[in-house]
PDB file of C-alpha atoms and ligand atoms in Angstrom:
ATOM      1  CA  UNK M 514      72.500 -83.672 -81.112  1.00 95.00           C
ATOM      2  CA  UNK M 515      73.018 -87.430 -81.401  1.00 98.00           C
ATOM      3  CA  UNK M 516      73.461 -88.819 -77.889  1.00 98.00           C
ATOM      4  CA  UNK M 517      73.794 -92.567 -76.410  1.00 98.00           C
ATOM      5  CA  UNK M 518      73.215 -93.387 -72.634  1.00 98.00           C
ATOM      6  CA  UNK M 519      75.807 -95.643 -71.221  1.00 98.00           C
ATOM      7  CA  UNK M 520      75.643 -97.754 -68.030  1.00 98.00           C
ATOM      8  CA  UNK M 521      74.451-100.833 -66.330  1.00 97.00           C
ATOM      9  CA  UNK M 522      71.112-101.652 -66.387  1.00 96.00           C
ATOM     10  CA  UNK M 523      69.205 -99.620 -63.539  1.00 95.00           C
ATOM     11  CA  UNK M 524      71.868 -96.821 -63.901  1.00 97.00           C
ATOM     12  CA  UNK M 525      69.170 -94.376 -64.530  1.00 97.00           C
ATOM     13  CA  UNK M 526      69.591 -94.277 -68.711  1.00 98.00           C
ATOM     14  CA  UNK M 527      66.524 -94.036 -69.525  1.00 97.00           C
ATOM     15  CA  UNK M 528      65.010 -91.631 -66.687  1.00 97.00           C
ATOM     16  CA  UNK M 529      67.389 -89.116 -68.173  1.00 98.00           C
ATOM     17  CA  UNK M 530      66.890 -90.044 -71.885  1.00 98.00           C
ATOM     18  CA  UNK M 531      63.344 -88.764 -71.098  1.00 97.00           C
ATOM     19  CA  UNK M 532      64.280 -85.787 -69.235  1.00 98.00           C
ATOM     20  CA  UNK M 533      67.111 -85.259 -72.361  1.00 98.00           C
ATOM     21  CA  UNK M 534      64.716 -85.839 -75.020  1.00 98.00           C
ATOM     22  CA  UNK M 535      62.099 -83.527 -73.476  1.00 97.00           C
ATOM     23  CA  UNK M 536      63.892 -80.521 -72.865  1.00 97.00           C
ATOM     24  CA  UNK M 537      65.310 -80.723 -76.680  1.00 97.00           C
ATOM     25  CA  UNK M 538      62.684 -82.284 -78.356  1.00 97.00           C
ATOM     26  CA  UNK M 539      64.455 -84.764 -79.944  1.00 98.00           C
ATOM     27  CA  UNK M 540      62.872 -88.790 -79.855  1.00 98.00           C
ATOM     28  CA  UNK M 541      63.768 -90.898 -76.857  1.00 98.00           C
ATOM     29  CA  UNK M 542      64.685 -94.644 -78.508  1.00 98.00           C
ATOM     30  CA  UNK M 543      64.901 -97.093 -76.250  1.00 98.00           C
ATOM     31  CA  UNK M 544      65.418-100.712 -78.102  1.00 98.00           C
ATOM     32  CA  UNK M 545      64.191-101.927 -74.410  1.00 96.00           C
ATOM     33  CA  UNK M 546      60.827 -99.964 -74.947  1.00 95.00           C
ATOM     34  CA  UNK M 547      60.948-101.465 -78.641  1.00 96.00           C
ATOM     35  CA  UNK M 548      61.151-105.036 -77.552  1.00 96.00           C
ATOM     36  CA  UNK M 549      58.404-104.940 -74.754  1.00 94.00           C
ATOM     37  CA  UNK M 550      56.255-103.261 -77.196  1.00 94.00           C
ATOM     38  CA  UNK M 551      56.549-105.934 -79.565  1.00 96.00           C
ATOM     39  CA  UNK M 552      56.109-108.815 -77.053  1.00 95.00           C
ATOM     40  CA  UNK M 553      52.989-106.854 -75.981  1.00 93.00           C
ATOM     41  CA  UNK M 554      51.531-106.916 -79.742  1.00 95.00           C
ATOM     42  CA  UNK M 555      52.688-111.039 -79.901  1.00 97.00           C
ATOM     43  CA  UNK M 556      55.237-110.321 -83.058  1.00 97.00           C
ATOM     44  CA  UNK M 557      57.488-112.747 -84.465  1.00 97.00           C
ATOM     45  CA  UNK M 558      60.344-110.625 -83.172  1.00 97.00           C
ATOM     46  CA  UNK M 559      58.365-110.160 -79.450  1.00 97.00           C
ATOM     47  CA  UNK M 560      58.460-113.719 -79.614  1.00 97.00           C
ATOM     48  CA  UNK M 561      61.911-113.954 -80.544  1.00 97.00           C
ATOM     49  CA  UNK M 562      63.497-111.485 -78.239  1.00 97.00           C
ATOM     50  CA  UNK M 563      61.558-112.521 -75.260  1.00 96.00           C
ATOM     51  CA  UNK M 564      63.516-115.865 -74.771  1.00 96.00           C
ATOM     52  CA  UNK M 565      66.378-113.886 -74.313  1.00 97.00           C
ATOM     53  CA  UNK M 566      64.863-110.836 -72.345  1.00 96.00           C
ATOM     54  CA  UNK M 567      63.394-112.936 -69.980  1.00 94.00           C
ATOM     55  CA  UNK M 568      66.928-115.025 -68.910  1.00 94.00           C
ATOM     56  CA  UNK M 569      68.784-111.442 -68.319  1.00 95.00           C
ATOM     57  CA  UNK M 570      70.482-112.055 -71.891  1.00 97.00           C
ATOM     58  CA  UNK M 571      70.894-109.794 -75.071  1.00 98.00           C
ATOM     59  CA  UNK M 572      69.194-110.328 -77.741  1.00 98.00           C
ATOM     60  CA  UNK M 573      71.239-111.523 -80.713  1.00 98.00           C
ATOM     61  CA  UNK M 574      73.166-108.061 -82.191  1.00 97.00           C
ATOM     62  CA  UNK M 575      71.322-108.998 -85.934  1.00 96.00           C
ATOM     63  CA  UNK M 576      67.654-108.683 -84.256  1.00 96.00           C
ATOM     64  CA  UNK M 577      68.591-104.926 -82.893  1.00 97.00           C
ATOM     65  CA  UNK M 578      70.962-103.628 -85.812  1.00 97.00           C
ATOM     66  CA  UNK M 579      68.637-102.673 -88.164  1.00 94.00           C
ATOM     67  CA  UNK M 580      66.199-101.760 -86.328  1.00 95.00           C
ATOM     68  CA  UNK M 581      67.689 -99.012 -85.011  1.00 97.00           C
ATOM     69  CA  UNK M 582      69.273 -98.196 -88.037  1.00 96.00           C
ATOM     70  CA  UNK M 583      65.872 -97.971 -89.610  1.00 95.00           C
ATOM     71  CA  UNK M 584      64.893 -95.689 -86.737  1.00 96.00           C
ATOM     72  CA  UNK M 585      67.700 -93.131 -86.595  1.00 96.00           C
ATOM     73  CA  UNK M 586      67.251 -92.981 -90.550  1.00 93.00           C
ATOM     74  CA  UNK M 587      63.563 -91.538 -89.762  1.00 95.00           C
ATOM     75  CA  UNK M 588      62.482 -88.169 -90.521  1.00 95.00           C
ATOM     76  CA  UNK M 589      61.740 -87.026 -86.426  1.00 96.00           C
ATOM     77  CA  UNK M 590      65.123 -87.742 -85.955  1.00 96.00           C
ATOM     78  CA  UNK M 591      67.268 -85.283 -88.089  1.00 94.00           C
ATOM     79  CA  UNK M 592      67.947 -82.896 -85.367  1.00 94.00           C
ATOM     80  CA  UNK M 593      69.280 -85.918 -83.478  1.00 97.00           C
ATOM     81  CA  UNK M 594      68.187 -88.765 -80.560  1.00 98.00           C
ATOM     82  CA  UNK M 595      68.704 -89.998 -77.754  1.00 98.00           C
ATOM     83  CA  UNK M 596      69.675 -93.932 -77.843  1.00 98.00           C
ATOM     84  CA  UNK M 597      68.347 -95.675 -74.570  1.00 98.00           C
ATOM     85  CA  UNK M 598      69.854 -99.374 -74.322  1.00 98.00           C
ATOM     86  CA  UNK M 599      71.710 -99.506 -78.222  1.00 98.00           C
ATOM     87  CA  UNK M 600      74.586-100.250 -78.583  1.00 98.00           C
ATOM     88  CA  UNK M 601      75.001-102.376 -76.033  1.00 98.00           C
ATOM     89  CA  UNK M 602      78.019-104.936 -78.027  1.00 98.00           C
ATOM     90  CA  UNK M 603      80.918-103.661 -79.836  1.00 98.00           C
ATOM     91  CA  UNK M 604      79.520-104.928 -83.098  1.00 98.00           C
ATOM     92  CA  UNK M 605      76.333-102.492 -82.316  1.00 98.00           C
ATOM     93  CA  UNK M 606      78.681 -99.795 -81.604  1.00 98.00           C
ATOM     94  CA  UNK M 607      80.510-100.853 -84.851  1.00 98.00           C
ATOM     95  CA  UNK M 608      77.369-101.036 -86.936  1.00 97.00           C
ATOM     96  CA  UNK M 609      75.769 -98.045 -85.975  1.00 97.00           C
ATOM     97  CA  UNK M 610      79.243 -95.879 -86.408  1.00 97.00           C
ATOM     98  CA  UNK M 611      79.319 -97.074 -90.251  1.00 97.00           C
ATOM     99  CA  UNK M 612      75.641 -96.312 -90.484  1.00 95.00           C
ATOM    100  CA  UNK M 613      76.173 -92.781 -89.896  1.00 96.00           C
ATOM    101  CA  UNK M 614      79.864 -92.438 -91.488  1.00 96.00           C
ATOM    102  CA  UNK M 615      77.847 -93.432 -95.017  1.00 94.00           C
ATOM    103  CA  UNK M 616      75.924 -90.358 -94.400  1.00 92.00           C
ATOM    104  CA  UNK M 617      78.652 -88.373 -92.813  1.00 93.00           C
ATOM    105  CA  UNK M 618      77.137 -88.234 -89.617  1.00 95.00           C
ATOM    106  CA  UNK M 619      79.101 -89.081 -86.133  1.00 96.00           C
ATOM    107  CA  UNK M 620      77.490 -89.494 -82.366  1.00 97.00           C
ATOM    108  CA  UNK M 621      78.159 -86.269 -80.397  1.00 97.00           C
ATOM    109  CA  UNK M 622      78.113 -87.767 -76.678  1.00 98.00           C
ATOM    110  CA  UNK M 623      78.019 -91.127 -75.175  1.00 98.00           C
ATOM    111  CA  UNK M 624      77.008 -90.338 -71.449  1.00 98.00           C
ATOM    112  CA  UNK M 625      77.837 -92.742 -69.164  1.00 98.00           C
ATOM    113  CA  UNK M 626      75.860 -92.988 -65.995  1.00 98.00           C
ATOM    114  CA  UNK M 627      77.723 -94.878 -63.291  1.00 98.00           C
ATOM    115  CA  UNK M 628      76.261 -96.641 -60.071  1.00 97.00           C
ATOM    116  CA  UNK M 629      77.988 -99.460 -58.497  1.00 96.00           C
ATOM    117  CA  UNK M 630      76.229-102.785 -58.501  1.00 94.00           C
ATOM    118  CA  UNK M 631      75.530-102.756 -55.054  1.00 91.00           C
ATOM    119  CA  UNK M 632      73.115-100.151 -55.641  1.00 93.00           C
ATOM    120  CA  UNK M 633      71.449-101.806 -58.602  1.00 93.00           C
ATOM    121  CA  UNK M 634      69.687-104.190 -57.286  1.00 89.00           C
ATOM    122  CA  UNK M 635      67.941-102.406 -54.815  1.00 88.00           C
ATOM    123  CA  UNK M 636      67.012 -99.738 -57.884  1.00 90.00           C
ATOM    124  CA  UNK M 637      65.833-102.514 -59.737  1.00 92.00           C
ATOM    125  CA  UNK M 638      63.520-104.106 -57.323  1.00 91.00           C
ATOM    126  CA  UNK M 639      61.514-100.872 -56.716  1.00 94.00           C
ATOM    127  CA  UNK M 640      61.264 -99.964 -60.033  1.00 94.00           C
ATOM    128  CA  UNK M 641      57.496-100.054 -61.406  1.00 96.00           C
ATOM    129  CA  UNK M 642      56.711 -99.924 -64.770  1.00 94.00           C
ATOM    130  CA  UNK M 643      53.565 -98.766 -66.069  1.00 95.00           C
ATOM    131  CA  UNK M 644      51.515-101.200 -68.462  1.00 92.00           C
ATOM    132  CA  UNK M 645      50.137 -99.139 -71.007  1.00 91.00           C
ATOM    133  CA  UNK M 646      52.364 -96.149 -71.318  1.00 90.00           C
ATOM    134  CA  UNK M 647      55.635 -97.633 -70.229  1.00 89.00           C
ATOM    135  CA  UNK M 648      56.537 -94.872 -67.651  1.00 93.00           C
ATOM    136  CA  UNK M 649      59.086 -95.846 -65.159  1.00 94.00           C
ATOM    137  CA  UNK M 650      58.725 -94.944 -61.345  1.00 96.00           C
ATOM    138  CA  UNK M 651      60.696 -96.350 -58.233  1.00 95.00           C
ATOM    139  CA  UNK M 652      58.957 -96.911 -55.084  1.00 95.00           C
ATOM    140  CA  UNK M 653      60.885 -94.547 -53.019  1.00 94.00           C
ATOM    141  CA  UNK M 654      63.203 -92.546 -54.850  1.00 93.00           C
ATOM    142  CA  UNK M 655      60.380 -91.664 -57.566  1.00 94.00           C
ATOM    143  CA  UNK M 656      56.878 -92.439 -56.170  1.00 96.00           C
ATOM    144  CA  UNK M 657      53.782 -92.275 -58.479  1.00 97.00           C
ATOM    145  CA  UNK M 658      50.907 -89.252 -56.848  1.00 97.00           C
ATOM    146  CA  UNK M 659      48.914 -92.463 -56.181  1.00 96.00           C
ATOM    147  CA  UNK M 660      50.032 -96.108 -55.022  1.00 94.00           C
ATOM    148  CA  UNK M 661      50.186 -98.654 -58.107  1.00 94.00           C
ATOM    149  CA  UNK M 662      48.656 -95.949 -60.556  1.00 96.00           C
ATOM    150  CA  UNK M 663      50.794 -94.372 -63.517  1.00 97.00           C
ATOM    151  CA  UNK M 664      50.855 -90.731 -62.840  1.00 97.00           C
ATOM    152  CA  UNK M 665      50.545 -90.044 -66.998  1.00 95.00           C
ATOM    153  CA  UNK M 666      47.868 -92.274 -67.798  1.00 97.00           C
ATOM    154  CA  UNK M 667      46.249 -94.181 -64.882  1.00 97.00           C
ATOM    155  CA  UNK M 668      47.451 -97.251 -66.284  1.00 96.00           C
ATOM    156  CA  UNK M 669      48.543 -99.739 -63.775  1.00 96.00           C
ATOM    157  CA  UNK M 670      52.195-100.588 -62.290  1.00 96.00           C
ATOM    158  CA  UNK M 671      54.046-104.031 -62.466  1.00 94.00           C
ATOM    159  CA  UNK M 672      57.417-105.043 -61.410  1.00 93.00           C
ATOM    160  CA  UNK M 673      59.136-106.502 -64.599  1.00 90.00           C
ATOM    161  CA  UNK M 674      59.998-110.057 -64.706  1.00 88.00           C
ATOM    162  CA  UNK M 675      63.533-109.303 -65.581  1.00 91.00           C
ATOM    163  CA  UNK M 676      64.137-107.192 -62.470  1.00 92.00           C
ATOM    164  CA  UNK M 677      63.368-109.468 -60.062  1.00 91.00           C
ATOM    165  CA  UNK M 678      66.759-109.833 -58.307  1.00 90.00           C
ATOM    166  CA  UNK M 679      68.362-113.300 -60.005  1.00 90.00           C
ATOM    167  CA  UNK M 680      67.860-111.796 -62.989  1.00 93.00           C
ATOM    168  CA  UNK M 681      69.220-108.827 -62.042  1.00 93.00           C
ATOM    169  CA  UNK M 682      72.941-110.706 -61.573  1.00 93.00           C
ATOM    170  CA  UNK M 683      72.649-112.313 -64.429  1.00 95.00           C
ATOM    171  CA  UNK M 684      71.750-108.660 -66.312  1.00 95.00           C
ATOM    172  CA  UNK M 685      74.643-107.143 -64.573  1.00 96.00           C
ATOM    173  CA  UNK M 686      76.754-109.848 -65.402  1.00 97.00           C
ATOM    174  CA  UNK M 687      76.022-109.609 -68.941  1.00 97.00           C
ATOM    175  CA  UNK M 688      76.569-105.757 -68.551  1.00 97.00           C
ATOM    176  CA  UNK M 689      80.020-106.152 -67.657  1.00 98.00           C
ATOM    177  CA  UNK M 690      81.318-108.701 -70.430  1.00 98.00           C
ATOM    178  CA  UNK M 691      79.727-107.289 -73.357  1.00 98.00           C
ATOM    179  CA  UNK M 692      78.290-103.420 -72.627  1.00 98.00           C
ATOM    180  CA  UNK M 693      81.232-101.950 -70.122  1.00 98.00           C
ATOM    181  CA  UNK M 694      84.417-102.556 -73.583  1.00 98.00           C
ATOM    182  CA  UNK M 695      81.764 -99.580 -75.073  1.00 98.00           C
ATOM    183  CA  UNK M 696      82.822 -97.170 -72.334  1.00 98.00           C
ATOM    184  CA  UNK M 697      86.643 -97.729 -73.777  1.00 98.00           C
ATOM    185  CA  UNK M 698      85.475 -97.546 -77.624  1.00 98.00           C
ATOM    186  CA  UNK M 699      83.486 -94.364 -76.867  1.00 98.00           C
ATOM    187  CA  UNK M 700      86.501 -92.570 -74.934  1.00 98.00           C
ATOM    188  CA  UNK M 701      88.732 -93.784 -77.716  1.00 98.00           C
ATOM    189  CA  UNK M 702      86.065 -91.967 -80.143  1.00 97.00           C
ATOM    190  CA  UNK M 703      86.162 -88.972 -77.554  1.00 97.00           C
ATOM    191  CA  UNK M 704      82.980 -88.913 -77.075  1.00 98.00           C
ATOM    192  CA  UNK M 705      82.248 -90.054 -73.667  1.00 98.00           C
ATOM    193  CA  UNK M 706      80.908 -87.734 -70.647  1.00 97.00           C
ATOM    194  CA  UNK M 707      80.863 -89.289 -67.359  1.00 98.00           C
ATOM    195  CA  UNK M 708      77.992 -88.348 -65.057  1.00 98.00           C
ATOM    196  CA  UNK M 709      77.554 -89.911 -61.448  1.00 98.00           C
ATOM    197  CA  UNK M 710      74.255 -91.651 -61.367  1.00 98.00           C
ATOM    198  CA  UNK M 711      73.829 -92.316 -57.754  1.00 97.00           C
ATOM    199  CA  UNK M 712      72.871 -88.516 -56.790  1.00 97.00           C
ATOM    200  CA  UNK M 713      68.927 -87.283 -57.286  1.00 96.00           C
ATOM    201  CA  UNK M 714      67.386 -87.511 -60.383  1.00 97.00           C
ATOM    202  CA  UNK M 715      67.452 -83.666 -61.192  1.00 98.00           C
ATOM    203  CA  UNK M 716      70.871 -83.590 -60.298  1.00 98.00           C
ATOM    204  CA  UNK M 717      72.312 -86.166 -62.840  1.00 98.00           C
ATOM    205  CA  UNK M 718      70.081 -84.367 -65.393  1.00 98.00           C
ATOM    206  CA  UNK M 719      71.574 -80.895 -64.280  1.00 98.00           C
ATOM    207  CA  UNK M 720      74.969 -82.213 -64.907  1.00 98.00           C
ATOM    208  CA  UNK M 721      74.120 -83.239 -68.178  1.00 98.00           C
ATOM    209  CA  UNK M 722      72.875 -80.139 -69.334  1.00 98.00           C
ATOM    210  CA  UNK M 723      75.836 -78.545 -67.819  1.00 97.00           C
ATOM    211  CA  UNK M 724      78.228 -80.629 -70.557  1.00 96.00           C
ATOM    212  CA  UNK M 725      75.550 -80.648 -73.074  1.00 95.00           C
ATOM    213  CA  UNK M 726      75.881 -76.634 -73.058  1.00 94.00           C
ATOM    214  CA  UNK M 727      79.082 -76.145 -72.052  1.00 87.00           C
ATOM    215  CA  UNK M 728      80.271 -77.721 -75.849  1.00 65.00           C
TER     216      UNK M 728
HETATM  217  P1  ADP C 205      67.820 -97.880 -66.880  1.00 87.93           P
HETATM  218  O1  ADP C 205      67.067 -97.240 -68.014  1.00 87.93           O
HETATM  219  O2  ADP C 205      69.272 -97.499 -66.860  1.00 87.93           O
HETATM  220  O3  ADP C 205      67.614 -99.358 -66.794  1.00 87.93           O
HETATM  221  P2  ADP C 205      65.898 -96.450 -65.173  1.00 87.93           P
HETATM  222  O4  ADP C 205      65.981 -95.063 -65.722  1.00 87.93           O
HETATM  223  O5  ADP C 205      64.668 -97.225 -65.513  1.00 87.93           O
HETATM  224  O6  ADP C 205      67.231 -97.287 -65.528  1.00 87.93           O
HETATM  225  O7  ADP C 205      66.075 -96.373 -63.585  1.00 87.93           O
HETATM  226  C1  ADP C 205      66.022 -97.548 -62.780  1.00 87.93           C
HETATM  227  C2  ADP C 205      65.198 -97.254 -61.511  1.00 87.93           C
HETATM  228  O8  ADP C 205      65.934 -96.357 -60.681  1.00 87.93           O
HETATM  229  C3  ADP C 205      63.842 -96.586 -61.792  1.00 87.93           C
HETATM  230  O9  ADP C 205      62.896 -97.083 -60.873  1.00 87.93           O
HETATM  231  C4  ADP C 205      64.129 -95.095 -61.577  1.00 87.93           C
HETATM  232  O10 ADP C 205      62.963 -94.396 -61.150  1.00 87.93           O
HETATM  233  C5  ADP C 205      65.202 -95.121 -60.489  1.00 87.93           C
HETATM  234  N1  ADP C 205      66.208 -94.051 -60.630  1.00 87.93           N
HETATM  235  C6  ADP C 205      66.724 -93.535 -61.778  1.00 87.93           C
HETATM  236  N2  ADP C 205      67.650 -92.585 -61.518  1.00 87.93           N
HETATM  237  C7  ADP C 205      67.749 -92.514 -60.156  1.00 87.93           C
HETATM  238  C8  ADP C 205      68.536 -91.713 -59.246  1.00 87.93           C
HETATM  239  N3  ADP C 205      69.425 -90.812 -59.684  1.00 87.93           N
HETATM  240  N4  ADP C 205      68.355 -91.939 -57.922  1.00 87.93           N
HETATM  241  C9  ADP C 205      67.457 -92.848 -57.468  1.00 87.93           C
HETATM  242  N5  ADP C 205      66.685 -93.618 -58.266  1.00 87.93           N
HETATM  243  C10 ADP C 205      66.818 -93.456 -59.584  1.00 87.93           C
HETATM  244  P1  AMP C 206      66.313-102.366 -71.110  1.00 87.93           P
HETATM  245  O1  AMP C 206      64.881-101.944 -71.121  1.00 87.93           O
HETATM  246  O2  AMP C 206      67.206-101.419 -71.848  1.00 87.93           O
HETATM  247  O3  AMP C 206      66.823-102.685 -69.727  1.00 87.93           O
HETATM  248  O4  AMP C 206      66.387-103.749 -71.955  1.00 87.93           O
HETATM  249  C1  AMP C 206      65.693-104.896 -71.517  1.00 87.93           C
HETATM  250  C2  AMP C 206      66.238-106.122 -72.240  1.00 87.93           C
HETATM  251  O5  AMP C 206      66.024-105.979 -73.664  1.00 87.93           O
HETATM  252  C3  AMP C 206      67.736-106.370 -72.098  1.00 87.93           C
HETATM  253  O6  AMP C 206      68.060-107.075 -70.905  1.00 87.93           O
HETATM  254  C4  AMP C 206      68.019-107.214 -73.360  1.00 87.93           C
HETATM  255  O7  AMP C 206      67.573-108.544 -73.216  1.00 87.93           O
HETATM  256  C5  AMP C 206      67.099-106.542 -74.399  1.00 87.93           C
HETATM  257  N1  AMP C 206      67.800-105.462 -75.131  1.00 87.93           N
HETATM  258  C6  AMP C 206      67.507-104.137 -75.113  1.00 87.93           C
HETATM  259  N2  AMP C 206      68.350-103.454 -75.895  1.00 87.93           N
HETATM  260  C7  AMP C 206      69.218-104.361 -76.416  1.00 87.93           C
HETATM  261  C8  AMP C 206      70.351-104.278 -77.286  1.00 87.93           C
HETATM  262  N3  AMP C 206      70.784-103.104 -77.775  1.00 87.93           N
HETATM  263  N4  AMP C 206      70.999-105.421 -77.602  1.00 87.93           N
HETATM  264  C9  AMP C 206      70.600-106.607 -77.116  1.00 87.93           C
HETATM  265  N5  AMP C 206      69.552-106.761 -76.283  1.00 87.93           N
HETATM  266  C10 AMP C 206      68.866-105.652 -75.931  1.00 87.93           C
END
């Protein structure tokens, strides 16, 4: 089951890329998670990507190509993924389809979890992210056991610099010009499933399952 999250950034993609990836056990990639890992270990391509992360901005399409396309091609992920933040141009989109048509593979959903903008920047501003093991929490609508402590590893919680809320605009800005064409390409493809994002948590994932078993 190959399966890319669509939506704007805050939608909830990768809360239910988790939730997907555990209950079929197939790897959660989320070129997000990839980036901040790298900028954590000071790489060349931390270095690079962070200039772009950090004004709400993609990073240029021939930094995240192959990387995911060296990811996908692992061995963990022949029973499929679940892509968290890629594509997120139509040349991604473009790159990754002819990845997979040279070994006659296809994507099987692109889910598409839609909130409105007003209700991103409040999601954004009480999201915590934990330091060491990158788990996401919101203040209200999913609260760690313990105030500022990560629930998985007692690491602790930060706000990330590119949620603050001008960066936030600019994000969703960016979201509309270049991601929001992929919700056309991946209809066109028919391939797209369109959840609503702005219920609970377990009730977006419950629809998912529901068209995830339903095929
Ligand atoms: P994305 O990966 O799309 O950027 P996240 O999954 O990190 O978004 O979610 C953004 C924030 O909103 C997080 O703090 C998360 O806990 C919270 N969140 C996710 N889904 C919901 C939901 N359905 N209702 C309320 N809050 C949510
Ligand atoms: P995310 O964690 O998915 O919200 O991504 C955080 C930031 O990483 C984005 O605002 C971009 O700057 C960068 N990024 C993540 N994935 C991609 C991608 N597929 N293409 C370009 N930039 C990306």
């Amino acid at each position: 089951m190959k399966i890319i999250m669509l939506g704007a950034p805050g939608a909830g993609k990768g809360t239910q890329a988790k939730k997907i990836a555990g209950k079929y056990g197939i790897p959660h990639i989320s070129t997000g998670d990839i980036f901040r890992a790298n900028i954590k270990n000071g790489t060349e391509l931390g270095k690079k990507a962070k200039t772009y992360m950090d004004q709400g901005l993609l990073v240029p399409d021939e930094l995240v190509v192959d990387l995911v396309v060296d990811r996908v091609n692992q061995e963990d992920c022949t029973k499929g993924y679940v892509l968290d933040g890629f594509p997120r141009t139509i040349p991604q989109a473009e790159a990754l389809d002819k990845a997979l048509a040279d070994v006659d593979q296809k994507i099987d959903y692109a889910i598409n979890v839609e909130v409105p903008d007003e209700n991103i920047v409040n999601r954004m501003s009480g999201r915590r992210a934990c330091v060491s093991c990158g788990a996401t929490y919101h203040l209200v609508y999913a609260p760690t056991k313990e105030e500022g402590i990560c629930d998985n590893c007692q690491g602790s919680l930060i706000l990330r610099d590119d949620d603050k809320p001008e960066t936030v605009k600019k994000r969703l800005n960016v979201y509309h010009e270049q991601t929001q064409p992929l919700i056309d390409y991946y209809t066109k493809a028919g391939v797209l499933v369109e959840v609503d994002g702005t219920i609970d948590i377990d009730d977006v994932f419950a629809a998912i399952v529901k068209v995830l078993e339903e095929a």
